mmCIF file of C-alpha atoms in Angstrom:
data_model
loop_
_atom_site.group_PDB
_atom_site.id
_atom_site.type_symbol
_atom_site.label_atom_id
_atom_site.label_comp_id
_atom_site.label_asym_id
_atom_site.label_seq_id
_atom_site.Cartn_x
_atom_site.Cartn_y
_atom_site.Cartn_z
ATOM 1 C CA UNK A 1 24.532 29.052 35.885
ATOM 2 C CA UNK A 2 22.019 27.308 37.841
ATOM 3 C CA UNK A 3 19.413 24.944 37.369
ATOM 4 C CA UNK A 4 17.501 27.334 38.546
ATOM 5 C CA UNK A 5 19.049 29.864 35.431
ATOM 6 C CA UNK A 6 18.516 27.143 33.223
ATOM 7 C CA UNK A 7 14.917 26.124 34.232
ATOM 8 C CA UNK A 8 13.656 30.044 33.349
ATOM 9 C CA UNK A 9 15.922 30.234 30.379
ATOM 10 C CA UNK A 10 13.977 26.644 29.157
ATOM 11 C CA UNK A 11 11.006 28.235 30.344
ATOM 12 C CA UNK A 12 11.285 31.539 28.208
ATOM 13 C CA UNK A 13 12.181 29.678 25.125
ATOM 14 C CA UNK A 14 9.067 27.708 25.448
ATOM 15 C CA UNK A 15 7.520 30.909 25.902
ATOM 16 C CA UNK A 16 9.126 32.512 22.631
ATOM 17 C CA UNK A 17 7.885 29.820 20.424
ATOM 18 C CA UNK A 18 4.338 29.681 22.113
ATOM 19 C CA UNK A 19 3.844 33.056 20.944
ATOM 20 C CA UNK A 20 5.709 32.505 17.893
ATOM 21 C CA UNK A 21 2.973 29.446 17.374
ATOM 22 C CA UNK A 22 0.325 31.653 18.110
ATOM 23 C CA UNK A 23 1.561 34.297 15.279
ATOM 24 C CA UNK A 24 1.772 32.182 12.580
ATOM 25 C CA UNK A 25 -2.090 30.298 13.658
ATOM 26 C CA UNK A 26 -3.410 34.073 13.309
ATOM 27 C CA UNK A 27 -4.703 35.036 16.819
ATOM 28 C CA UNK A 28 -6.879 37.500 15.436
ATOM 29 C CA UNK A 29 -8.935 34.887 13.722
ATOM 30 C CA UNK A 30 -9.675 32.963 16.367
ATOM 31 C CA UNK A 31 -11.102 36.271 18.667
ATOM 32 C CA UNK A 32 -12.924 36.887 14.753
ATOM 33 C CA UNK A 33 -14.615 33.618 15.465
ATOM 34 C CA UNK A 34 -12.782 33.164 11.947
ATOM 35 C CA UNK A 35 -11.220 29.998 12.278
ATOM 36 C CA UNK A 36 -12.675 26.308 12.866
ATOM 37 C CA UNK A 37 -12.880 23.975 16.493
ATOM 38 C CA UNK A 38 -9.798 22.372 16.043
ATOM 39 C CA UNK A 39 -7.690 25.884 14.970
ATOM 40 C CA UNK A 40 -9.486 27.651 17.919
ATOM 41 C CA UNK A 41 -8.549 24.732 20.447
ATOM 42 C CA UNK A 42 -4.550 24.730 19.334
ATOM 43 C CA UNK A 43 -5.126 28.368 20.037
ATOM 44 C CA UNK A 44 -6.947 28.808 23.332
ATOM 45 C CA UNK A 45 -4.536 25.259 24.763
ATOM 46 C CA UNK A 46 -1.620 28.455 23.794
ATOM 47 C CA UNK A 47 -3.225 30.574 25.349
ATOM 48 C CA UNK A 48 -3.907 29.293 28.775
ATOM 49 C CA UNK A 49 -0.674 28.153 29.356
ATOM 50 C CA UNK A 50 0.709 31.633 28.036
ATOM 51 C CA UNK A 51 -1.944 33.126 30.414
ATOM 52 C CA UNK A 52 -0.369 36.539 32.059
ATOM 53 C CA UNK A 53 2.336 36.959 28.794
ATOM 54 C CA UNK A 54 -0.831 37.932 26.289
ATOM 55 C CA UNK A 55 -3.128 40.632 26.057
ATOM 56 C CA UNK A 56 -6.292 39.580 24.574
ATOM 57 C CA UNK A 57 -9.289 40.144 26.324
ATOM 58 C CA UNK A 58 -12.003 37.929 26.943
ATOM 59 C CA UNK A 59 -10.668 35.264 24.952
ATOM 60 C CA UNK A 60 -11.661 32.632 27.226
ATOM 61 C CA UNK A 61 -15.507 33.781 26.378
ATOM 62 C CA UNK A 62 -14.310 33.923 23.052
ATOM 63 C CA UNK A 63 -13.621 30.131 23.381
ATOM 64 C CA UNK A 64 -16.892 29.627 24.598
ATOM 65 C CA UNK A 65 -18.801 31.023 21.593
ATOM 66 C CA UNK A 66 -16.798 28.352 19.584
ATOM 67 C CA UNK A 67 -18.242 25.780 21.814
ATOM 68 C CA UNK A 68 -21.728 26.421 21.418
ATOM 69 C CA UNK A 69 -21.255 27.256 17.128
ATOM 70 C CA UNK A 70 -19.593 23.494 17.299
ATOM 71 C CA UNK A 71 -22.295 22.582 19.236
ATOM 72 C CA UNK A 72 -20.546 21.151 22.128
ATOM 73 C CA UNK A 73 -22.869 23.211 24.238
ATOM 74 C CA UNK A 74 -26.846 23.844 24.231
ATOM 75 C CA UNK A 75 -27.658 27.571 24.210
ATOM 76 C CA UNK A 76 -28.929 26.765 27.631
ATOM 77 C CA UNK A 77 -25.433 26.181 28.731
ATOM 78 C CA UNK A 78 -24.407 29.120 27.172
ATOM 79 C CA UNK A 79 -26.511 30.951 28.754
ATOM 80 C CA UNK A 80 -25.169 29.684 32.477
ATOM 81 C CA UNK A 81 -21.712 30.918 31.308
ATOM 82 C CA UNK A 82 -23.469 34.722 32.036
ATOM 83 C CA UNK A 83 -22.650 34.393 36.162
ATOM 84 C CA UNK A 84 -19.305 33.759 35.705
ATOM 85 C CA UNK A 85 -16.251 36.804 35.607
ATOM 86 C CA UNK A 86 -14.497 37.022 32.659
ATOM 87 C CA UNK A 87 -10.574 36.744 34.016
ATOM 88 C CA UNK A 88 -9.443 37.512 30.688
ATOM 89 C CA UNK A 89 -10.942 40.392 29.956
ATOM 90 C CA UNK A 90 -8.574 43.885 31.018
ATOM 91 C CA UNK A 91 -12.456 46.373 31.609
ATOM 92 C CA UNK A 92 -12.903 47.741 34.678
ATOM 93 C CA UNK A 93 -15.839 46.850 36.315
ATOM 94 C CA UNK A 94 -18.518 49.488 37.412
ATOM 95 C CA UNK A 95 -20.704 49.777 40.829
ATOM 96 C CA UNK A 96 -23.023 48.053 39.400
ATOM 97 C CA UNK A 97 -21.332 45.826 37.104
ATOM 98 C CA UNK A 98 -19.826 44.846 40.812
ATOM 99 C CA UNK A 99 -22.804 45.158 42.893
ATOM 100 C CA UNK A 100 -25.098 42.530 40.417
ATOM 101 C CA UNK A 101 -22.240 39.369 40.421
ATOM 102 C CA UNK A 102 -22.369 39.184 44.090
ATOM 103 C CA UNK A 103 -25.694 39.327 43.931
ATOM 104 C CA UNK A 104 -25.967 36.407 41.676
ATOM 105 C CA UNK A 105 -23.010 34.162 43.869
ATOM 106 C CA UNK A 106 -26.012 31.618 44.965
ATOM 107 C CA UNK A 107 -26.896 30.667 41.136
ATOM 108 C CA UNK A 108 -22.676 30.494 40.055
ATOM 109 C CA UNK A 109 -23.282 28.009 42.281
ATOM 110 C CA UNK A 110 -26.069 26.510 40.738
ATOM 111 C CA UNK A 111 -24.957 26.605 36.954
ATOM 112 C CA UNK A 112 -21.867 25.050 37.583
ATOM 113 C CA UNK A 113 -24.419 22.286 38.922
ATOM 114 C CA UNK A 114 -26.283 22.537 36.339
ATOM 115 C CA UNK A 115 -23.343 22.498 33.463
ATOM 116 C CA UNK A 116 -21.767 19.543 35.904
ATOM 117 C CA UNK A 117 -25.125 18.030 35.743
ATOM 118 C CA UNK A 118 -25.907 17.751 31.602
ATOM 119 C CA UNK A 119 -22.270 16.467 30.635
ATOM 120 C CA UNK A 120 -22.345 13.909 32.737
ATOM 121 C CA UNK A 121 -26.104 13.257 31.135
ATOM 122 C CA UNK A 122 -24.445 13.337 27.493
ATOM 123 C CA UNK A 123 -22.124 10.756 28.440
ATOM 124 C CA UNK A 124 -23.755 8.594 30.616
ATOM 125 C CA UNK A 125 -21.955 9.076 33.941
ATOM 126 C CA UNK A 126 -23.224 8.797 37.588
ATOM 127 C CA UNK A 127 -23.379 12.773 38.854
ATOM 128 C CA UNK A 128 -23.450 13.603 42.943
ATOM 129 C CA UNK A 129 -23.634 16.556 44.636
ATOM 130 C CA UNK A 130 -23.957 17.405 48.207
ATOM 131 C CA UNK A 131 -22.111 20.737 50.133
ATOM 132 C CA UNK A 132 -19.643 20.373 53.585
ATOM 133 C CA UNK A 133 -22.651 20.378 55.991
ATOM 134 C CA UNK A 134 -24.859 17.963 54.463
ATOM 135 C CA UNK A 135 -22.484 15.692 54.345
ATOM 136 C CA UNK A 136 -21.167 16.525 58.173
ATOM 137 C CA UNK A 137 -24.889 15.941 59.260
ATOM 138 C CA UNK A 138 -25.117 12.805 57.131
ATOM 139 C CA UNK A 139 -28.901 12.740 56.082
ATOM 140 C CA UNK A 140 -29.779 11.780 53.044
ATOM 141 C CA UNK A 141 -26.852 11.194 51.731
ATOM 142 C CA UNK A 142 -25.108 8.371 49.156
ATOM 143 C CA UNK A 143 -22.319 6.962 51.917
ATOM 144 C CA UNK A 144 -20.998 5.213 49.259
ATOM 145 C CA UNK A 145 -19.402 8.740 47.249
ATOM 146 C CA UNK A 146 -19.139 10.800 50.708
ATOM 147 C CA UNK A 147 -18.148 8.492 53.408
ATOM 148 C CA UNK A 148 -15.362 9.571 53.365
ATOM 149 C CA UNK A 149 -15.482 12.941 53.694
ATOM 150 C CA UNK A 150 -18.011 12.908 56.743
ATOM 151 C CA UNK A 151 -15.410 10.623 58.428
ATOM 152 C CA UNK A 152 -12.957 13.259 57.632
ATOM 153 C CA UNK A 153 -14.617 16.263 58.937
ATOM 154 C CA UNK A 154 -16.381 14.614 62.007
ATOM 155 C CA UNK A 155 -12.843 13.388 62.826
ATOM 156 C CA UNK A 156 -11.448 16.856 62.631
ATOM 157 C CA UNK A 157 -14.544 18.468 64.242
ATOM 158 C CA UNK A 158 -13.623 15.720 67.554
ATOM 159 C CA UNK A 159 -9.639 16.858 67.115
ATOM 160 C CA UNK A 160 -11.611 20.672 67.193
ATOM 161 C CA UNK A 161 -13.252 20.337 70.399
ATOM 162 C CA UNK A 162 -14.367 17.968 72.637
ATOM 163 C CA UNK A 163 -15.576 14.384 72.211
ATOM 164 C CA UNK A 164 -19.117 13.781 70.484
ATOM 165 C CA UNK A 165 -21.572 10.805 69.552
ATOM 166 C CA UNK A 166 -22.944 12.030 66.939
ATOM 167 C CA UNK A 167 -25.056 9.253 66.330
ATOM 168 C CA UNK A 168 -26.893 10.035 69.111
ATOM 169 C CA UNK A 169 -27.065 13.376 67.328
ATOM 170 C CA UNK A 170 -30.115 15.055 66.005
ATOM 171 C CA UNK A 171 -29.826 17.624 62.288
ATOM 172 C CA UNK A 172 -30.024 20.452 64.920
ATOM 173 C CA UNK A 173 -27.471 19.497 67.163
ATOM 174 C CA UNK A 174 -25.018 18.114 64.165
ATOM 175 C CA UNK A 175 -25.564 21.328 62.206
ATOM 176 C CA UNK A 176 -24.636 23.301 65.240
ATOM 177 C CA UNK A 177 -21.307 21.338 65.815
ATOM 178 C CA UNK A 178 -20.326 22.007 61.972
ATOM 179 C CA UNK A 179 -21.059 25.639 62.253
ATOM 180 C CA UNK A 180 -18.934 25.991 65.632
ATOM 181 C CA UNK A 181 -16.523 24.636 63.331
ATOM 182 C CA UNK A 182 -15.759 25.782 60.144
ATOM 183 C CA UNK A 183 -17.230 28.918 58.979
ATOM 184 C CA UNK A 184 -17.605 28.402 55.500
ATOM 185 C CA UNK A 185 -18.720 24.948 53.173
ATOM 186 C CA UNK A 186 -16.847 23.444 50.935
ATOM 187 C CA UNK A 187 -18.602 22.276 47.496
ATOM 188 C CA UNK A 188 -17.984 18.490 46.710
ATOM 189 C CA UNK A 189 -19.123 17.377 43.065
ATOM 190 C CA UNK A 190 -18.061 13.626 42.138
ATOM 191 C CA UNK A 191 -18.346 12.757 38.696
ATOM 192 C CA UNK A 192 -18.371 8.419 39.005
ATOM 193 C CA UNK A 193 -16.163 5.994 36.906
ATOM 194 C CA UNK A 194 -14.045 8.970 35.467
ATOM 195 C CA UNK A 195 -10.573 9.533 36.001
ATOM 196 C CA UNK A 196 -8.814 12.599 34.328
ATOM 197 C CA UNK A 197 -4.871 12.548 33.665
ATOM 198 C CA UNK A 198 -2.075 14.943 35.851
ATOM 199 C CA UNK A 199 -1.951 17.358 33.002
ATOM 200 C CA UNK A 200 -6.029 17.643 32.951
ATOM 201 C CA UNK A 201 -5.707 18.251 36.445
ATOM 202 C CA UNK A 202 -3.085 20.809 37.072
ATOM 203 C CA UNK A 203 -4.591 22.566 33.830
ATOM 204 C CA UNK A 204 -7.961 22.618 36.221
ATOM 205 C CA UNK A 205 -6.323 23.938 39.275
ATOM 206 C CA UNK A 206 -4.260 25.908 37.857
ATOM 207 C CA UNK A 207 -7.325 27.816 37.159
ATOM 208 C CA UNK A 208 -9.438 27.880 40.159
ATOM 209 C CA UNK A 209 -7.682 30.206 42.124
ATOM 210 C CA UNK A 210 -8.356 28.890 46.043
ATOM 211 C CA UNK A 211 -8.517 31.746 47.911
ATOM 212 C CA UNK A 212 -7.563 29.473 51.630
ATOM 213 C CA UNK A 213 -10.827 31.091 53.392
ATOM 214 C CA UNK A 214 -11.523 27.302 54.479
ATOM 215 C CA UNK A 215 -10.063 24.518 56.217
ATOM 216 C CA UNK A 216 -10.407 22.184 53.056
ATOM 217 C CA UNK A 217 -8.626 23.392 49.512
ATOM 218 C CA UNK A 218 -10.512 24.117 46.288
ATOM 219 C CA UNK A 219 -9.027 21.923 44.240
ATOM 220 C CA UNK A 220 -10.147 19.177 41.455
ATOM 221 C CA UNK A 221 -8.848 15.700 41.727
ATOM 222 C CA UNK A 222 -9.005 11.809 40.808
ATOM 223 C CA UNK A 223 -9.242 9.260 43.735
ATOM 224 C CA UNK A 224 -10.110 5.907 43.718
ATOM 225 C CA UNK A 225 -11.788 6.029 40.082
ATOM 226 C CA UNK A 226 -13.763 8.732 40.872
ATOM 227 C CA UNK A 227 -13.208 12.568 39.657
ATOM 228 C CA UNK A 228 -13.988 14.913 42.487
ATOM 229 C CA UNK A 229 -13.665 18.811 42.397
ATOM 230 C CA UNK A 230 -14.589 20.417 44.935
ATOM 231 C CA UNK A 231 -14.923 24.499 45.671
ATOM 232 C CA UNK A 232 -15.796 26.550 48.844
ATOM 233 C CA UNK A 233 -17.892 28.708 48.459
ATOM 234 C CA UNK A 234 -15.219 31.641 49.205
ATOM 235 C CA UNK A 235 -13.519 30.350 46.100
ATOM 236 C CA UNK A 236 -16.790 30.211 44.622
ATOM 237 C CA UNK A 237 -17.873 33.855 45.062
ATOM 238 C CA UNK A 238 -14.723 36.107 44.649
ATOM 239 C CA UNK A 239 -12.428 33.571 42.291
ATOM 240 C CA UNK A 240 -14.316 31.199 39.139
ATOM 241 C CA UNK A 241 -13.996 32.504 36.621
ATOM 242 C CA UNK A 242 -15.064 32.015 32.763
ATOM 243 C CA UNK A 243 -11.659 30.430 31.963
ATOM 244 C CA UNK A 244 -12.174 27.388 35.058
ATOM 245 C CA UNK A 245 -15.769 27.129 33.685
ATOM 246 C CA UNK A 246 -14.848 27.098 29.754
ATOM 247 C CA UNK A 247 -11.884 24.254 30.676
ATOM 248 C CA UNK A 248 -13.175 22.097 32.689
ATOM 249 C CA UNK A 249 -16.058 21.645 30.048
ATOM 250 C CA UNK A 250 -13.026 20.717 27.573
ATOM 251 C CA UNK A 251 -11.958 18.192 29.781
ATOM 252 C CA UNK A 252 -14.940 16.066 30.664
ATOM 253 C CA UNK A 253 -15.377 16.425 26.541
ATOM 254 C CA UNK A 254 -11.867 14.977 25.880
ATOM 255 C CA UNK A 255 -10.680 18.221 24.117
ATOM 256 C CA UNK A 256 -8.069 19.431 25.935
#
């Protein structure tokens, strides 16, 4: 038996144990909002690890309801979840539902900003947000936070085309340079002096589902003591669902 076969057997064994634990904890009570927060978190952690191996529609939305019930999030914060599709639901969308979803893509960007801003405010953390075009142009941005990003973006534009003196360009010229090189924007969220564990980072990236459309990947990472949540607009539009948002809130509240 080779190493790959052994790993598959181990993975299958762990999945079986996880499914048994879900049965013991009573997943139906979780779905019916009949367990306490501690048990709900235990069940949810197992469910997101098993991902497609379970068939309980809408469990991420249920976990969000527990966060509301136990006042970890406010009513206003809960309402922001409306704009994200439920990636754990099995039901097919109607044409009207799909149109409503596509038309609310800007609201999803604003909702993520709002949730991060509110959570960081509660925890006394500094939160910064810019998109890659604004960072590239450099008008009124925090260079201590986004200066390295700007260098990367501008260096890549130089590699893409002819050498340019960006310091001599006005805002419109810089915008044109950016649009010539890139077809999308990267939405850059930064939480200063806050680090995630490697397991938390892996969990968030697992449910981010980068579309691969933009030059730079959509990802969550920690660097120089700060946490970066970077999502392309295309990824935000197509694949950021409720599970990622719920996981992000749980991670930042240190509940998972």
